[in-house]
Every structure is written in C-alpha cells, then in structure tokens.
CSV table of C-alpha atoms in Angstrom, one decimal:
chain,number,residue,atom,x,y,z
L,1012,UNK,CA,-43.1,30.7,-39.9
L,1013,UNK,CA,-43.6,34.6,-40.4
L,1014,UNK,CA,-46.1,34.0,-42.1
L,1015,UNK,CA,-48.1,33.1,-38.9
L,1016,UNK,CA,-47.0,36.9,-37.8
L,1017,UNK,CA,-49.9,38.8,-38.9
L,1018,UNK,CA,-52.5,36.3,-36.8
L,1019,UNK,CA,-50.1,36.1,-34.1
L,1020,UNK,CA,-49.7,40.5,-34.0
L,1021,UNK,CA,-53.5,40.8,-34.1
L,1022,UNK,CA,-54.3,37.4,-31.0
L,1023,UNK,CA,-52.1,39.6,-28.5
L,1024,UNK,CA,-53.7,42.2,-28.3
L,1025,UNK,CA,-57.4,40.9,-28.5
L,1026,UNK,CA,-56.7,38.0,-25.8
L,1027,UNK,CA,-55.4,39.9,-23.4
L,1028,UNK,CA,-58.3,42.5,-23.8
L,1029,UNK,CA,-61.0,39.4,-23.9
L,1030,UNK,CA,-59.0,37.7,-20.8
L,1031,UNK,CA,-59.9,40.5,-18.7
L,1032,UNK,CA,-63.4,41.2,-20.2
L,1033,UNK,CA,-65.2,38.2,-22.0
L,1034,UNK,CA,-63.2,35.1,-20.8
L,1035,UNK,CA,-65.6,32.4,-22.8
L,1036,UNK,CA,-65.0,34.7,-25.8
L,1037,UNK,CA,-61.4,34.7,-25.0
L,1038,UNK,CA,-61.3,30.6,-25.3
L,1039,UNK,CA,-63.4,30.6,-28.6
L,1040,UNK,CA,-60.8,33.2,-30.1
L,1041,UNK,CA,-57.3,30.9,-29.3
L,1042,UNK,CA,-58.9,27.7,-30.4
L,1043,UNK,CA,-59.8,29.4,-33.8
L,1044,UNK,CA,-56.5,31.4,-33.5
L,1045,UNK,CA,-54.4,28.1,-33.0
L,1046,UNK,CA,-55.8,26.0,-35.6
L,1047,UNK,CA,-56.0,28.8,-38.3
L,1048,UNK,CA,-52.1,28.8,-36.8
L,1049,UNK,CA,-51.8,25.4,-37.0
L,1050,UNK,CA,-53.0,25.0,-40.4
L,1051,UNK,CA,-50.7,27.4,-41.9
L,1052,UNK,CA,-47.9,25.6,-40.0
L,1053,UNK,CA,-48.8,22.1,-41.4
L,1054,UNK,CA,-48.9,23.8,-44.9
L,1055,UNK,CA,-45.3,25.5,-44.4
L,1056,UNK,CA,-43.9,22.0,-43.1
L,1057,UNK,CA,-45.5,20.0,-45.9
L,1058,UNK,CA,-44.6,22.3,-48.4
L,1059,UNK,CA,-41.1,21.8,-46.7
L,1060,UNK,CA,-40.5,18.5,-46.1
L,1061,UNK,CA,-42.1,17.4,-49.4
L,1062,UNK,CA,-39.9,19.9,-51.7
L,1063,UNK,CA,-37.0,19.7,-49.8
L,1064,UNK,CA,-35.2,18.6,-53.0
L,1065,UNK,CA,-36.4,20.9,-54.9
L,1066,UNK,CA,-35.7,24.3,-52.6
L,1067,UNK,CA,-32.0,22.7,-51.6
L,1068,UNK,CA,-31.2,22.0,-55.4
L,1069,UNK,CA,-32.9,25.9,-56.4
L,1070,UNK,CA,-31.2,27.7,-53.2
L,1071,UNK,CA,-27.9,26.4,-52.8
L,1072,UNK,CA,-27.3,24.0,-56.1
L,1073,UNK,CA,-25.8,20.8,-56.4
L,1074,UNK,CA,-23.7,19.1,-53.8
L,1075,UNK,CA,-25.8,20.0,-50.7
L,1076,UNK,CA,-27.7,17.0,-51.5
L,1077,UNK,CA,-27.0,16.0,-47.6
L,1078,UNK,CA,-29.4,19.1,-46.4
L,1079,UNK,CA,-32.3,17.3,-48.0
L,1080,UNK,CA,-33.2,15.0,-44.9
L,1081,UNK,CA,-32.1,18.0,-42.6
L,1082,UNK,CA,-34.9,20.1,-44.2
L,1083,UNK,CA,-37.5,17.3,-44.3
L,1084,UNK,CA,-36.8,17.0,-40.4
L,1085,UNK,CA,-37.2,21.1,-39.7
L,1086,UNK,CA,-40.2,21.1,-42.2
L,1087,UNK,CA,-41.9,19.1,-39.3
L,1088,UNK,CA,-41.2,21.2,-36.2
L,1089,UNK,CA,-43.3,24.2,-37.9
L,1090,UNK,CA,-46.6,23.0,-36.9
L,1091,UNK,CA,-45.5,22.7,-33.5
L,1092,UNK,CA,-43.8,25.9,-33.6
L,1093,UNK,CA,-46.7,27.4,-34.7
L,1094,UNK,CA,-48.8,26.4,-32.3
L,1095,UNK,CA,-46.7,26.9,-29.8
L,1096,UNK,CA,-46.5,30.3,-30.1
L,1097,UNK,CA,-50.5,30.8,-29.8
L,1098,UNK,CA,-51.1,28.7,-27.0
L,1099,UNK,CA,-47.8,29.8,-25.2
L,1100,UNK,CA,-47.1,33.4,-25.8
L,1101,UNK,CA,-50.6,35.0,-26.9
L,1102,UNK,CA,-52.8,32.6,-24.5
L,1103,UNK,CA,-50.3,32.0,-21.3
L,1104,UNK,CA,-49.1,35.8,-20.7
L,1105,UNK,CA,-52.7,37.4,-20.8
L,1106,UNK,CA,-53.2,34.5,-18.5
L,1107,UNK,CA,-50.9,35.4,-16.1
L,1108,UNK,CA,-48.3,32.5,-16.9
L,1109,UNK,CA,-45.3,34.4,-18.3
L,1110,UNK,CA,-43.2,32.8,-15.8
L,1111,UNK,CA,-44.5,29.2,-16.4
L,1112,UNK,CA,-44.2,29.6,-20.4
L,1113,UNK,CA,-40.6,30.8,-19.8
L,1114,UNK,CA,-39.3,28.2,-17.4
L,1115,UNK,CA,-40.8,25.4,-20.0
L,1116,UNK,CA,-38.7,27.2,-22.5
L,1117,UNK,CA,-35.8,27.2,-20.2
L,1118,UNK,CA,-36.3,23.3,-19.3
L,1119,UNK,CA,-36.8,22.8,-23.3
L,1120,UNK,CA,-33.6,24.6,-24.1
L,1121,UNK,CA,-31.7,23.0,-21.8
L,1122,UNK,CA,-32.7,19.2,-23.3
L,1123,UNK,CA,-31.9,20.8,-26.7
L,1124,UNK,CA,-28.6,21.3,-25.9
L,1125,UNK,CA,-28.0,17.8,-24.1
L,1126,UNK,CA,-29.7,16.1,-27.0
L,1127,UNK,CA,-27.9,18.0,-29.7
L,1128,UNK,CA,-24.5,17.0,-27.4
L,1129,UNK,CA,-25.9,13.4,-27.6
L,1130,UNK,CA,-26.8,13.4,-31.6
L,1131,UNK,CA,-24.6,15.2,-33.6
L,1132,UNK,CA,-21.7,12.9,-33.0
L,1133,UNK,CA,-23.7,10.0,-34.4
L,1134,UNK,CA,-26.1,11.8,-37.0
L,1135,UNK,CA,-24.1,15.3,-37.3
L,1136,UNK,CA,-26.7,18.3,-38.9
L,1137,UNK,CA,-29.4,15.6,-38.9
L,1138,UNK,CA,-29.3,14.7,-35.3
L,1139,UNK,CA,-29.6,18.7,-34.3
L,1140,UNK,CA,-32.3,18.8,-36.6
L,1141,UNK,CA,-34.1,16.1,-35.1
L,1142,UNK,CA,-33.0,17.2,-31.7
L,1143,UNK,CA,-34.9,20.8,-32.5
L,1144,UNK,CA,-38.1,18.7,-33.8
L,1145,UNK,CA,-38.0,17.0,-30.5
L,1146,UNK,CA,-37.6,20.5,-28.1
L,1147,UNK,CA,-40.7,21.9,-30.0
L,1148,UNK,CA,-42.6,18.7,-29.1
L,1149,UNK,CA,-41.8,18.8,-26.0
L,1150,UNK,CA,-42.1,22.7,-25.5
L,1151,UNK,CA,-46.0,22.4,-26.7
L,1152,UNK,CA,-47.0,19.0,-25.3
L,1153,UNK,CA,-45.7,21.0,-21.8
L,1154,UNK,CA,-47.7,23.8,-22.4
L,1155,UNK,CA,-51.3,21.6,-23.5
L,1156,UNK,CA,-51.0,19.6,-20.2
L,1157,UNK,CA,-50.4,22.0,-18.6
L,1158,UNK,CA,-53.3,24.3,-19.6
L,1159,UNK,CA,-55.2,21.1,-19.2
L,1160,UNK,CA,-54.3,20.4,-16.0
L,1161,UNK,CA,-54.9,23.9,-14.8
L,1162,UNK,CA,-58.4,23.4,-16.4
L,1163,UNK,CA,-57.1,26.9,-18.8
L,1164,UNK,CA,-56.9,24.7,-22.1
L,1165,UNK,CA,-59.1,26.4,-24.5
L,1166,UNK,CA,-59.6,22.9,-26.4
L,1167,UNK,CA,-60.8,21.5,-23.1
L,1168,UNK,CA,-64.5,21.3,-22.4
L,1169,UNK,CA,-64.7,22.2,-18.8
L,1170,UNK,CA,-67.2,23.9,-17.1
L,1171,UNK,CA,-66.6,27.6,-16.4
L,1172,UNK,CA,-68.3,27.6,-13.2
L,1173,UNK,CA,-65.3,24.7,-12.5
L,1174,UNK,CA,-62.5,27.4,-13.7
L,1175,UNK,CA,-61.5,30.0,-12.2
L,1176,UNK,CA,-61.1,32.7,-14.5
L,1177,UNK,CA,-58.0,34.8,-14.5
L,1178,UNK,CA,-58.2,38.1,-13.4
C-alpha cells in the first residue's frame, strides 16, 4: 500500500488548505483522491490475491504452500485500507474529526484482537488474516456512515446550504 503514499502526501496538505478555503472544491478533490486511491488498492489486492502462488513460491520457496490462502485473504483488505486512509486521515482531521477517526480505530482494534482471540484457534494464520480483512471493513464502513450521517461524505449529494461547513 505505499504505493498510495505519494497521493496520500500530496491530499493532506491540499484538503486541509481547501477545507478552510473552497469547501465544494475540497469534496471534488477527496472523491477523485479516494477512488484514484481506491483503484490503485484494488489493483495491489488483485494483483495479490490472484498471484499469491506465484509471489509465495518466488519469495520464500517451496513448503510455505499454507501462506497462499493467507495472502489471497490480506490481498483483499488493501482496497479498504486504501480508502481508508483518504477518507479517514486526509478528509476527517482537516475536518476537525481527529478524535472521531481515532476512537473508530480504537473500537476497530479492539474487535481485531477479540476476533483474532476467537479465530486463530480454529483457522490459525488464516483466521488473523481474515480477522484483519474484517477490522478494515469495519474501520471504513464506520467512517462512510459516519461522514454520511454527518451530511460530510464527499460521495453524498447533499445540499451545501444543508451542511454546515467546517471551519
């Protein structure tokens, strides 16, 4: 997912600035900011999940054959990952949200570890893996109802006269 760094480094700073001084610009910027993110994210997971084989085989050789399915499931959580970190970090904290984004964060760390409790004795690396993939699902489904709710979604198509922008 460092790949996404160089959109990410460059959102931060422009947000925050367009927050403050063009809020309908701000919006336009994250929703082309978090698909472009998005899309790089599904490409990393793809590329992941479907050469799994391959990159296990070429990066650790044969008998890790088990870290195939562990890959597939971790190839999955980089879209949401991805997102998550636009719509979270670069769009909550110019908005003022710091403190919601973390305690989501908190609240998804905390089912991490009682789902990882919960799976690994059943489905060992698999089961964390899975329990990760669900965290990140949860972590960015929080945040876009959230935003929704709040009426601060940037893929929502309220009114700005109905929003309150944030000063």
């Amino acid at each position: 997912l460092s790949l996404t760094g160089p959109v990410n480094q460059v959102l931060y700073p422009r947000l925050t600035h367009l927050v403050k001084h063009d809020y309908p610009a701000a919006r336009k910027t994250v929703r082309r900011g978090s698909v472009m993110v998005a899309l790089i994210g599904m490409c990393l997971g793809l590329s992941l999940t479907l050469a799994a084989p391959r990159f296990v085989d070429l990066l650790f050789g044969k008998g890790y054959e088990a870290a195939v399915p562990v890959l597939r499931v971790l190839g999955l959580v980089c879209p949401f990952s991805a997102v998550n970190s636009v719509l979270g970090i670069r769009w909550m904290f110019p908005l003022g949200m710091e403190r919601t984004y973390n305690r989501i964060v908190m609240w998804g760390a905390a089912m991490d570890v009682v789902l990882v409790l919960l799976f690994i004795p059943i489905h060992g690396a698999l089961g964390a893996a899975w329990a990760v993939l669900t965290t990140e699902v949860f972590i960015t489904a929080t945040v876009f109802v959230l935003l929704w709710r709040a009426k601060l979604n940037p893929f929502q198509q309220a009114s700005l006269r109905a929003v309150e922008v944030p000063k």
